[in-house]
Amino acid sequence: MERIAIDMDEVIADAVGKFIKLYNRDFNVPLDLKIDAGNEIYHHVPQDVNQKWFEYINEPGFFRDLDVIADSQRVIKALQQKYDVYIVSAAMEFRNSLVDKYDWLAEHFPFIDWQHIIFCGNKIVNVDIIIDDRIKNFINFSGRPLLYTSPHNLLITDYERVNNWEEIAGLLL
Amino acid sequence: MERIAIDMDEVIADAVGKFIKLYNRDFNVPLDLKIDAGNEIYHHVPQDVNQKWFEYINEPGFFRDLDVIADSQRVIKALQQKYDVYIVSAAMEFRNSLVDKYDWLAEHFPFIDWQHIIFCGNKIVNVDIIIDDRIKNFINFSGRPLLYTSPHNLLITDYERVNNWEEIAGLLL
């Protein structure tokens, strides 16, 4: 059975949506903010507060109530019939994210057991397919990388791209 | 540079010692309890409380004040000069262990950055050497497994064994 590693933020969990809500609350950044291709969220906020995202992300609770990316639950459940599915998140960068991400997964993906969850830094996982929005996680990866579309990676053309979970279902199921 | 994955409990952190202290406090189990070869700690406590370890291990704080296994800090620091060293712990089994283990590592192994820490279930890591006390983590591993001696694995003869960190230094440095 082939193994798949699936990232969390911007792949199954809407972290950018949460950032926008917090910037809206604190700096009136519009809730329908569109992020330009190749940009990060912090390129679109007042310059004197563009490191605020680092404060937000370190706050306990930040990762606990993120919205689920559309169709990810249904498609991942289906993938489990055909693949050995792992959630692999670089959660180790943010101490307070660990338990939030654990609880978030338990709430929204209860069908993924603890054996199949990995919180790490470098993603040195032994898998066949990686679905991720950050190409740094594809470095030295010899399997099949699928770049999950996010504004910051829209200018990248070197990888097979998936724009949503329906497309992943079409490719892998 | 070859990669090494190093386990936490019973390899760099003395979890069994903490269990014995708690059983001593609650049930007068002797502090110098010797665990017979092949046995787990819970084989050596009053039968009606032999699942108590599961309560202990789920308590917040259990993993925060474990003693450091002798010489592990010094040898791991030396290994970092020659290898790409990762800490890989099956922490995901116990929700409350996540932040305790994170803080414990920050205190006792501050020279290991977050990129090199992995909390997981199944250890599907892409490394050349695994140092671990549980042979279940060697299944399907094609590299070099080093079985770190712990009472529960003393009857196992199928793997290259290391009894302490001095021996690891002798083998790998």
mmCIF file of C-alpha atoms in Angstrom:
data_model
loop_
_atom_site.group_PDB
_atom_site.id
_atom_site.type_symbol
_atom_site.label_atom_id
_atom_site.label_comp_id
_atom_site.label_asym_id
_atom_site.label_seq_id
_atom_site.Cartn_x
_atom_site.Cartn_y
_atom_site.Cartn_z
ATOM 1 C CA MET A 1 0.000 0.000 0.000
ATOM 2 C CA GLU A 2 1.475 3.346 -0.982
ATOM 3 C CA ARG A 3 1.964 5.941 1.724
ATOM 4 C CA ILE A 4 0.769 9.545 1.520
ATOM 5 C CA ALA A 5 1.902 12.413 3.741
ATOM 6 C CA ILE A 6 -0.645 15.235 3.944
ATOM 7 C CA ASP A 7 0.270 18.670 5.298
ATOM 8 C CA MET A 8 -2.074 20.602 7.602
ATOM 9 C CA ASP A 9 -1.909 24.403 7.202
ATOM 10 C CA GLU A 10 -3.326 25.591 3.875
ATOM 11 C CA VAL A 11 -4.014 21.987 2.843
ATOM 12 C CA ILE A 12 -6.600 20.730 5.323
ATOM 13 C CA ALA A 13 -6.676 23.698 7.769
ATOM 14 C CA ASP A 14 -7.353 27.303 6.774
ATOM 15 C CA ALA A 15 -4.645 29.188 8.696
ATOM 16 C CA VAL A 16 -4.634 32.183 6.335
ATOM 17 C CA GLY A 17 -8.361 32.696 6.896
ATOM 18 C CA LYS A 18 -7.684 32.911 10.637
ATOM 19 C CA PHE A 19 -4.860 35.431 10.102
ATOM 20 C CA ILE A 20 -7.163 37.614 8.054
ATOM 21 C CA LYS A 21 -9.812 37.536 10.792
ATOM 22 C CA LEU A 22 -7.243 38.605 13.413
ATOM 23 C CA TYR A 23 -5.815 41.393 11.212
ATOM 24 C CA ASN A 24 -9.347 42.534 10.553
ATOM 25 C CA ARG A 25 -10.075 42.677 14.280
ATOM 26 C CA ASP A 26 -6.856 44.556 15.119
ATOM 27 C CA PHE A 27 -6.116 46.657 12.006
ATOM 28 C CA ASN A 28 -9.287 46.721 9.896
ATOM 29 C CA VAL A 29 -7.674 44.712 7.124
ATOM 30 C CA PRO A 30 -10.638 43.723 4.882
ATOM 31 C CA LEU A 31 -12.095 40.277 5.536
ATOM 32 C CA ASP A 32 -12.212 39.561 1.792
ATOM 33 C CA LEU A 33 -8.507 40.369 1.393
ATOM 34 C CA LYS A 34 -7.074 38.806 -1.744
ATOM 35 C CA ILE A 35 -3.429 37.752 -1.514
ATOM 36 C CA ASP A 36 -1.466 38.435 -4.699
ATOM 37 C CA ALA A 37 0.263 35.533 -6.422
ATOM 38 C CA GLY A 38 3.618 34.807 -4.793
ATOM 39 C CA ASN A 39 2.868 36.851 -1.689
ATOM 40 C CA GLU A 40 2.447 35.834 1.934
ATOM 41 C CA ILE A 41 -0.323 37.239 4.120
ATOM 42 C CA TYR A 42 2.148 39.534 5.894
ATOM 43 C CA HIS A 43 2.854 41.322 2.602
ATOM 44 C CA HIS A 44 -0.715 42.604 2.694
ATOM 45 C CA VAL A 45 -0.942 44.257 6.082
ATOM 46 C CA PRO A 46 0.208 47.647 7.379
ATOM 47 C CA GLN A 47 4.000 47.703 7.221
ATOM 48 C CA ASP A 48 4.563 48.567 10.877
ATOM 49 C CA VAL A 49 2.626 45.478 11.979
ATOM 50 C CA ASN A 50 3.749 42.964 9.390
ATOM 51 C CA GLN A 51 5.447 40.791 11.991
ATOM 52 C CA LYS A 52 2.212 40.582 13.977
ATOM 53 C CA TRP A 53 1.510 37.198 12.356
ATOM 54 C CA PHE A 54 4.342 35.769 14.438
ATOM 55 C CA GLU A 55 2.578 36.861 17.626
ATOM 56 C CA TYR A 56 -0.752 35.477 16.435
ATOM 57 C CA ILE A 57 0.705 32.135 15.494
ATOM 58 C CA ASN A 58 2.380 31.683 18.888
ATOM 59 C CA GLU A 59 -0.817 32.403 20.826
ATOM 60 C CA PRO A 60 -2.374 29.325 22.450
ATOM 61 C CA GLY A 61 -5.580 28.586 20.571
ATOM 62 C CA PHE A 62 -4.533 29.975 17.195
ATOM 63 C CA PHE A 63 -4.612 26.553 15.523
ATOM 64 C CA ARG A 64 -7.535 25.175 17.514
ATOM 65 C CA ASP A 65 -10.421 26.717 15.601
ATOM 66 C CA LEU A 66 -9.198 26.883 12.012
ATOM 67 C CA ASP A 67 -11.772 26.130 9.340
ATOM 68 C CA VAL A 68 -11.466 22.796 7.569
ATOM 69 C CA ILE A 69 -10.490 23.083 3.892
ATOM 70 C CA ALA A 70 -13.439 22.092 1.696
ATOM 71 C CA ASP A 71 -13.821 18.381 0.864
ATOM 72 C CA SER A 72 -10.630 17.356 2.682
ATOM 73 C CA GLN A 73 -12.421 15.163 5.227
ATOM 74 C CA ARG A 74 -14.412 13.210 2.667
ATOM 75 C CA VAL A 75 -11.532 12.723 0.242
ATOM 76 C CA ILE A 76 -9.021 11.714 2.951
ATOM 77 C CA LYS A 77 -11.477 9.161 4.299
ATOM 78 C CA ALA A 78 -11.727 7.714 0.801
ATOM 79 C CA LEU A 79 -7.930 7.787 0.345
ATOM 80 C CA GLN A 80 -7.568 5.656 3.485
ATOM 81 C CA GLN A 81 -9.234 2.763 1.619
ATOM 82 C CA LYS A 82 -6.450 2.754 -0.941
ATOM 83 C CA TYR A 83 -3.428 4.310 0.768
ATOM 84 C CA ASP A 84 -1.633 4.418 4.105
ATOM 85 C CA VAL A 85 -2.446 8.040 4.970
ATOM 86 C CA TYR A 86 -0.366 10.192 7.318
ATOM 87 C CA ILE A 87 -0.866 13.763 8.495
ATOM 88 C CA VAL A 88 2.570 15.416 8.611
ATOM 89 C CA SER A 89 2.760 18.949 9.982
ATOM 90 C CA ALA A 90 5.770 21.141 10.785
ATOM 91 C CA ALA A 91 4.105 21.917 14.102
ATOM 92 C CA MET A 92 7.387 21.807 16.023
ATOM 93 C CA GLU A 93 8.127 25.419 15.037
ATOM 94 C CA PHE A 94 5.399 26.605 17.403
ATOM 95 C CA ARG A 95 5.262 25.108 20.881
ATOM 96 C CA ASN A 96 1.684 26.128 21.535
ATOM 97 C CA SER A 97 0.465 24.693 18.264
ATOM 98 C CA LEU A 98 1.135 21.095 19.335
ATOM 99 C CA VAL A 99 -1.880 20.437 21.506
ATOM 100 C CA ASP A 100 -4.115 22.714 19.405
ATOM 101 C CA LYS A 101 -3.304 20.743 16.279
ATOM 102 C CA TYR A 102 -3.738 17.457 18.125
ATOM 103 C CA ASP A 103 -7.194 18.503 19.366
ATOM 104 C CA TRP A 104 -8.177 19.961 15.992
ATOM 105 C CA LEU A 105 -7.367 16.666 14.279
ATOM 106 C CA ALA A 106 -9.269 14.705 16.927
ATOM 107 C CA GLU A 107 -12.303 16.902 16.294
ATOM 108 C CA HIS A 108 -12.285 17.101 12.513
ATOM 109 C CA PHE A 109 -10.400 13.934 11.488
ATOM 110 C CA PRO A 110 -11.290 11.395 14.199
ATOM 111 C CA PHE A 111 -10.791 8.602 11.652
ATOM 112 C CA ILE A 112 -7.025 9.279 11.607
ATOM 113 C CA ASP A 113 -5.458 7.423 14.552
ATOM 114 C CA TRP A 114 -2.453 8.648 16.548
ATOM 115 C CA GLN A 115 -0.109 6.235 14.768
ATOM 116 C CA HIS A 116 -0.690 8.210 11.573
ATOM 117 C CA ILE A 117 0.000 11.724 12.877
ATOM 118 C CA ILE A 118 3.474 13.285 12.708
ATOM 119 C CA PHE A 119 4.490 16.669 14.105
ATOM 120 C CA CYS A 120 7.974 17.560 12.966
ATOM 121 C CA GLY A 121 10.354 20.129 11.631
ATOM 122 C CA ASN A 122 12.078 18.792 8.542
ATOM 123 C CA LYS A 123 9.744 16.331 6.832
ATOM 124 C CA ILE A 124 12.108 13.364 6.524
ATOM 125 C CA VAL A 125 9.237 10.928 6.090
ATOM 126 C CA ASN A 126 9.432 7.702 4.157
ATOM 127 C CA VAL A 127 6.379 8.058 1.898
ATOM 128 C CA ASP A 128 5.457 7.757 -1.757
ATOM 129 C CA ILE A 129 3.353 10.909 -2.158
ATOM 130 C CA ILE A 130 3.511 14.257 -0.346
ATOM 131 C CA ILE A 131 0.658 16.771 -0.576
ATOM 132 C CA ASP A 132 1.989 20.112 0.646
ATOM 133 C CA ASP A 133 1.811 23.833 -0.112
ATOM 134 C CA ARG A 134 5.510 24.480 0.687
ATOM 135 C CA ILE A 135 8.113 23.331 -1.824
ATOM 136 C CA LYS A 136 10.814 23.284 0.858
ATOM 137 C CA ASN A 137 9.156 20.058 1.977
ATOM 138 C CA PHE A 138 9.865 18.508 -1.434
ATOM 139 C CA ILE A 139 13.648 18.928 -1.202
ATOM 140 C CA ASN A 140 15.418 15.550 -1.517
ATOM 141 C CA PHE A 141 12.029 13.849 -1.849
ATOM 142 C CA SER A 142 12.202 11.085 -4.434
ATOM 143 C CA GLY A 143 8.484 10.271 -4.524
ATOM 144 C CA ARG A 144 5.581 12.138 -6.114
ATOM 145 C CA PRO A 145 5.113 15.649 -4.757
ATOM 146 C CA LEU A 146 1.734 17.321 -5.198
ATOM 147 C CA LEU A 147 1.826 21.081 -4.688
ATOM 148 C CA TYR A 148 -1.412 22.182 -3.055
ATOM 149 C CA THR A 149 -2.300 25.615 -4.372
ATOM 150 C CA SER A 150 -1.967 28.541 -2.008
ATOM 151 C CA PRO A 151 -1.454 32.190 -3.016
ATOM 152 C CA HIS A 152 2.197 32.151 -1.954
ATOM 153 C CA ASN A 153 3.055 29.292 -4.362
ATOM 154 C CA LEU A 154 1.062 30.441 -7.410
ATOM 155 C CA LEU A 155 4.164 31.477 -9.378
ATOM 156 C CA ILE A 156 5.857 28.095 -8.979
ATOM 157 C CA THR A 157 5.702 25.907 -12.077
ATOM 158 C CA ASP A 158 8.124 23.061 -11.284
ATOM 159 C CA TYR A 159 5.648 20.715 -9.605
ATOM 160 C CA GLU A 160 2.462 18.830 -10.295
ATOM 161 C CA ARG A 161 -0.229 21.072 -8.853
ATOM 162 C CA VAL A 162 -3.550 20.357 -7.159
ATOM 163 C CA ASN A 163 -6.011 23.199 -6.655
ATOM 164 C CA ASN A 164 -8.518 21.539 -4.350
ATOM 165 C CA TRP A 165 -9.481 18.210 -2.826
ATOM 166 C CA GLU A 166 -11.761 17.310 -5.718
ATOM 167 C CA GLU A 167 -8.711 17.361 -7.977
ATOM 168 C CA ILE A 168 -6.813 15.133 -5.528
ATOM 169 C CA ALA A 169 -9.689 12.669 -5.584
ATOM 170 C CA GLY A 170 -9.563 12.693 -9.385
ATOM 171 C CA LEU A 171 -5.822 12.017 -9.419
ATOM 172 C CA LEU A 172 -5.491 9.436 -6.660
ATOM 173 C CA LEU A 173 -8.787 7.602 -6.290
ATOM 174 C CA MET B 1 25.907 13.030 6.140
ATOM 175 C CA GLU B 2 24.143 9.995 7.589
ATOM 176 C CA ARG B 3 20.944 10.551 9.553
ATOM 177 C CA ILE B 4 20.261 9.136 13.013
ATOM 178 C CA ALA B 5 16.863 8.905 14.721
ATOM 179 C CA ILE B 6 17.109 8.768 18.516
ATOM 180 C CA ASP B 7 14.175 7.707 20.670
ATOM 181 C CA MET B 8 13.330 9.505 23.937
ATOM 182 C CA ASP B 9 11.822 7.257 26.643
ATOM 183 C CA GLU B 10 14.350 4.763 28.038
ATOM 184 C CA VAL B 11 17.007 6.072 25.639
ATOM 185 C CA ILE B 12 17.579 9.687 26.664
ATOM 186 C CA ALA B 13 14.774 10.101 29.246
ATOM 187 C CA ASP B 14 14.264 7.860 32.279
ATOM 188 C CA ALA B 15 10.515 7.209 32.183
ATOM 189 C CA VAL B 16 10.728 3.939 34.138
ATOM 190 C CA GLY B 17 12.477 5.718 37.009
ATOM 191 C CA LYS B 18 9.563 8.146 37.206
ATOM 192 C CA PHE B 19 7.030 5.278 37.217
ATOM 193 C CA ILE B 20 8.850 3.643 40.102
ATOM 194 C CA LYS B 21 8.783 6.905 42.079
ATOM 195 C CA LEU B 22 5.014 7.238 41.545
ATOM 196 C CA TYR B 23 4.317 3.581 42.457
ATOM 197 C CA ASN B 24 6.478 4.052 45.513
ATOM 198 C CA ARG B 25 4.458 7.108 46.540
ATOM 199 C CA ASP B 26 1.082 5.422 45.975
ATOM 200 C CA PHE B 27 1.716 1.722 46.715
ATOM 201 C CA ASN B 28 5.042 1.456 48.568
ATOM 202 C CA VAL B 29 6.684 -0.338 45.666
ATOM 203 C CA PRO B 30 10.421 -0.260 46.548
ATOM 204 C CA LEU B 31 12.435 2.555 44.998
ATOM 205 C CA ASP B 32 15.212 0.138 44.063
ATOM 206 C CA LEU B 33 12.790 -2.166 42.228
ATOM 207 C CA LYS B 34 14.598 -4.363 39.715
ATOM 208 C CA ILE B 35 12.620 -5.254 36.600
ATOM 209 C CA ASP B 36 13.143 -8.840 35.457
ATOM 210 C CA ALA B 37 14.432 -9.442 31.952
ATOM 211 C CA GLY B 38 11.586 -9.313 29.450
ATOM 212 C CA ASN B 39 9.157 -7.659 31.829
ATOM 213 C CA GLU B 40 7.525 -4.253 31.813
ATOM 214 C CA ILE B 41 7.235 -2.085 34.915
ATOM 215 C CA TYR B 42 3.556 -2.968 35.253
ATOM 216 C CA HIS B 43 4.469 -6.634 35.751
ATOM 217 C CA HIS B 44 6.105 -5.656 39.037
ATOM 218 C CA VAL B 45 3.324 -3.814 40.844
ATOM 219 C CA PRO B 46 0.299 -5.017 42.807
ATOM 220 C CA GLN B 47 -2.004 -6.769 40.370
ATOM 221 C CA ASP B 48 -5.066 -4.674 41.118
ATOM 222 C CA VAL B 49 -3.217 -1.484 40.174
ATOM 223 C CA ASN B 50 -1.178 -2.706 37.237
ATOM 224 C CA GLN B 51 -2.973 -0.402 34.829
ATOM 225 C CA LYS B 52 -2.158 2.596 37.004
ATOM 226 C CA TRP B 53 0.806 3.366 34.719
ATOM 227 C CA PHE B 54 -1.708 4.412 32.060
ATOM 228 C CA GLU B 55 -3.119 7.039 34.409
ATOM 229 C CA TYR B 56 0.334 8.264 35.359
ATOM 230 C CA ILE B 57 1.481 8.564 31.787
ATOM 231 C CA ASN B 58 -1.570 10.601 30.806
ATOM 232 C CA GLU B 59 -1.126 13.100 33.620
ATOM 233 C CA PRO B 60 0.137 16.519 32.492
ATOM 234 C CA GLY B 61 3.689 16.864 33.777
ATOM 235 C CA PHE B 62 4.613 13.174 33.747
ATOM 236 C CA PHE B 63 7.217 13.640 31.016
ATOM 237 C CA ARG B 64 8.381 17.104 32.101
ATOM 238 C CA ASP B 65 10.758 16.145 34.903
ATOM 239 C CA LEU B 66 12.229 12.824 33.786
ATOM 240 C CA ASP B 67 15.902 12.309 34.567
ATOM 241 C CA VAL B 68 18.285 12.472 31.642
ATOM 242 C CA ILE B 69 19.923 9.129 30.777
ATOM 243 C CA ALA B 70 23.629 9.254 31.660
ATOM 244 C CA ASP B 71 26.027 10.636 29.019
ATOM 245 C CA SER B 72 23.289 11.113 26.406
ATOM 246 C CA GLN B 73 23.710 14.891 26.225
ATOM 247 C CA ARG B 74 27.472 14.791 25.726
ATOM 248 C CA VAL B 75 27.432 11.961 23.192
ATOM 249 C CA ILE B 76 24.541 13.400 21.149
ATOM 250 C CA LYS B 77 26.332 16.753 20.973
ATOM 251 C CA ALA B 78 29.380 14.927 19.622
ATOM 252 C CA LEU B 79 27.247 12.900 17.176
ATOM 253 C CA GLN B 80 25.921 16.167 15.709
ATOM 254 C CA GLN B 81 29.413 16.912 14.378
ATOM 255 C CA LYS B 82 29.335 13.782 12.253
ATOM 256 C CA TYR B 83 25.650 12.968 11.698
ATOM 257 C CA ASP B 84 22.332 14.649 11.023
ATOM 258 C CA VAL B 85 20.707 13.874 14.380
ATOM 259 C CA TYR B 86 16.946 13.685 14.941
ATOM 260 C CA ILE B 87 14.951 13.028 18.086
ATOM 261 C CA VAL B 88 11.997 10.803 17.140
ATOM 262 C CA SER B 89 9.452 10.008 19.838
ATOM 263 C CA ALA B 90 6.098 8.228 19.643
ATOM 264 C CA ALA B 91 4.666 11.082 21.704
ATOM 265 C CA MET B 92 1.408 11.143 19.756
ATOM 266 C CA GLU B 93 0.011 8.311 21.877
ATOM 267 C CA PHE B 94 -0.313 10.675 24.835
ATOM 268 C CA ARG B 95 -1.812 14.110 24.191
ATOM 269 C CA ASN B 96 -0.429 15.660 27.360
ATOM 270 C CA SER B 97 3.079 14.430 26.667
ATOM 271 C CA LEU B 98 3.508 16.711 23.654
ATOM 272 C CA VAL B 99 4.282 19.987 25.378
ATOM 273 C CA ASP B 100 6.065 18.242 28.275
ATOM 274 C CA LYS B 101 8.432 16.512 25.881
ATOM 275 C CA TYR B 102 8.930 19.716 23.914
ATOM 276 C CA ASP B 103 9.850 21.640 27.090
ATOM 277 C CA TRP B 104 12.023 18.804 28.404
ATOM 278 C CA LEU B 105 14.042 18.780 25.192
ATOM 279 C CA ALA B 106 14.378 22.567 25.264
ATOM 280 C CA GLU B 107 15.749 22.339 28.805
ATOM 281 C CA HIS B 108 18.085 19.363 28.472
ATOM 282 C CA PHE B 109 18.931 19.332 24.754
ATOM 283 C CA PRO B 110 18.836 23.018 23.751
ATOM 284 C CA PHE B 111 21.385 22.256 21.002
ATOM 285 C CA ILE B 112 18.752 20.262 19.074
ATOM 286 C CA ASP B 113 16.674 22.714 17.021
ATOM 287 C CA TRP B 114 12.970 22.306 16.246
ATOM 288 C CA GLN B 115 13.692 21.144 12.693
ATOM 289 C CA HIS B 116 15.265 18.010 14.183
ATOM 290 C CA ILE B 117 12.465 16.956 16.535
ATOM 291 C CA ILE B 118 9.711 14.560 15.452
ATOM 292 C CA PHE B 119 6.702 13.503 17.511
ATOM 293 C CA CYS B 120 4.872 10.696 15.798
ATOM 294 C CA GLY B 121 3.136 7.397 16.039
ATOM 295 C CA ASN B 122 4.603 4.971 13.532
ATOM 296 C CA LYS B 123 8.246 5.906 12.978
ATOM 297 C CA ILE B 124 8.248 6.109 9.186
ATOM 298 C CA VAL B 125 11.391 8.245 9.144
ATOM 299 C CA ASN B 126 13.916 8.270 6.354
ATOM 300 C CA VAL B 127 17.140 7.729 8.309
ATOM 301 C CA ASP B 128 20.216 5.521 8.235
ATOM 302 C CA ILE B 129 20.419 4.578 11.916
ATOM 303 C CA ILE B 130 17.697 4.217 14.569
ATOM 304 C CA ILE B 131 18.552 4.043 18.279
ATOM 305 C CA ASP B 132 15.479 2.739 20.078
ATOM 306 C CA ASP B 133 14.467 0.399 22.891
ATOM 307 C CA ARG B 134 11.345 -0.918 21.106
ATOM 308 C CA ILE B 135 11.830 -3.369 18.248
ATOM 309 C CA LYS B 136 8.413 -2.496 16.806
ATOM 310 C CA ASN B 137 10.147 0.653 15.563
ATOM 311 C CA PHE B 138 12.570 -1.443 13.512
ATOM 312 C CA ILE B 139 9.863 -3.140 11.430
ATOM 313 C CA ASN B 140 10.407 -2.466 7.712
ATOM 314 C CA PHE B 141 13.496 -0.403 8.562
ATOM 315 C CA SER B 142 16.265 -1.071 6.044
ATOM 316 C CA GLY B 143 19.009 0.885 7.833
ATOM 317 C CA ARG B 144 21.047 0.014 10.919
ATOM 318 C CA PRO B 145 18.931 -0.500 14.048
ATOM 319 C CA LEU B 146 20.624 -0.180 17.430
ATOM 320 C CA LEU B 147 18.603 -1.692 20.257
ATOM 321 C CA TYR B 148 19.098 0.401 23.381
ATOM 322 C CA THR B 149 19.014 -1.908 26.381
ATOM 323 C CA SER B 150 16.006 -1.702 28.662
ATOM 324 C CA PRO B 151 14.756 -4.491 30.959
ATOM 325 C CA HIS B 152 11.788 -5.256 28.687
ATOM 326 C CA ASN B 153 14.054 -6.019 25.687
ATOM 327 C CA LEU B 154 16.774 -8.023 27.470
ATOM 328 C CA LEU B 155 15.649 -11.352 26.016
ATOM 329 C CA ILE B 156 15.795 -10.138 22.430
ATOM 330 C CA THR B 157 18.834 -11.310 20.494
ATOM 331 C CA ASP B 158 18.035 -10.371 16.900
ATOM 332 C CA TYR B 159 19.533 -6.884 16.922
ATOM 333 C CA GLU B 160 22.796 -5.083 17.474
ATOM 334 C CA ARG B 161 22.561 -3.921 21.082
ATOM 335 C CA VAL B 162 23.884 -0.843 22.890
ATOM 336 C CA ASN B 163 23.864 -0.815 26.684
ATOM 337 C CA ASN B 164 24.683 2.829 27.333
ATOM 338 C CA TRP B 165 25.756 6.051 25.640
ATOM 339 C CA GLU B 166 29.442 5.301 26.059
ATOM 340 C CA GLU B 167 28.956 2.249 23.849
ATOM 341 C CA ILE B 168 27.149 4.362 21.263
ATOM 342 C CA ALA B 169 30.074 6.789 21.268
ATOM 343 C CA GLY B 170 32.431 3.865 20.728
ATOM 344 C CA LEU B 171 30.393 2.545 17.810
ATOM 345 C CA LEU B 172 29.527 5.759 15.992
ATOM 346 C CA LEU B 173 32.159 8.367 16.784
#
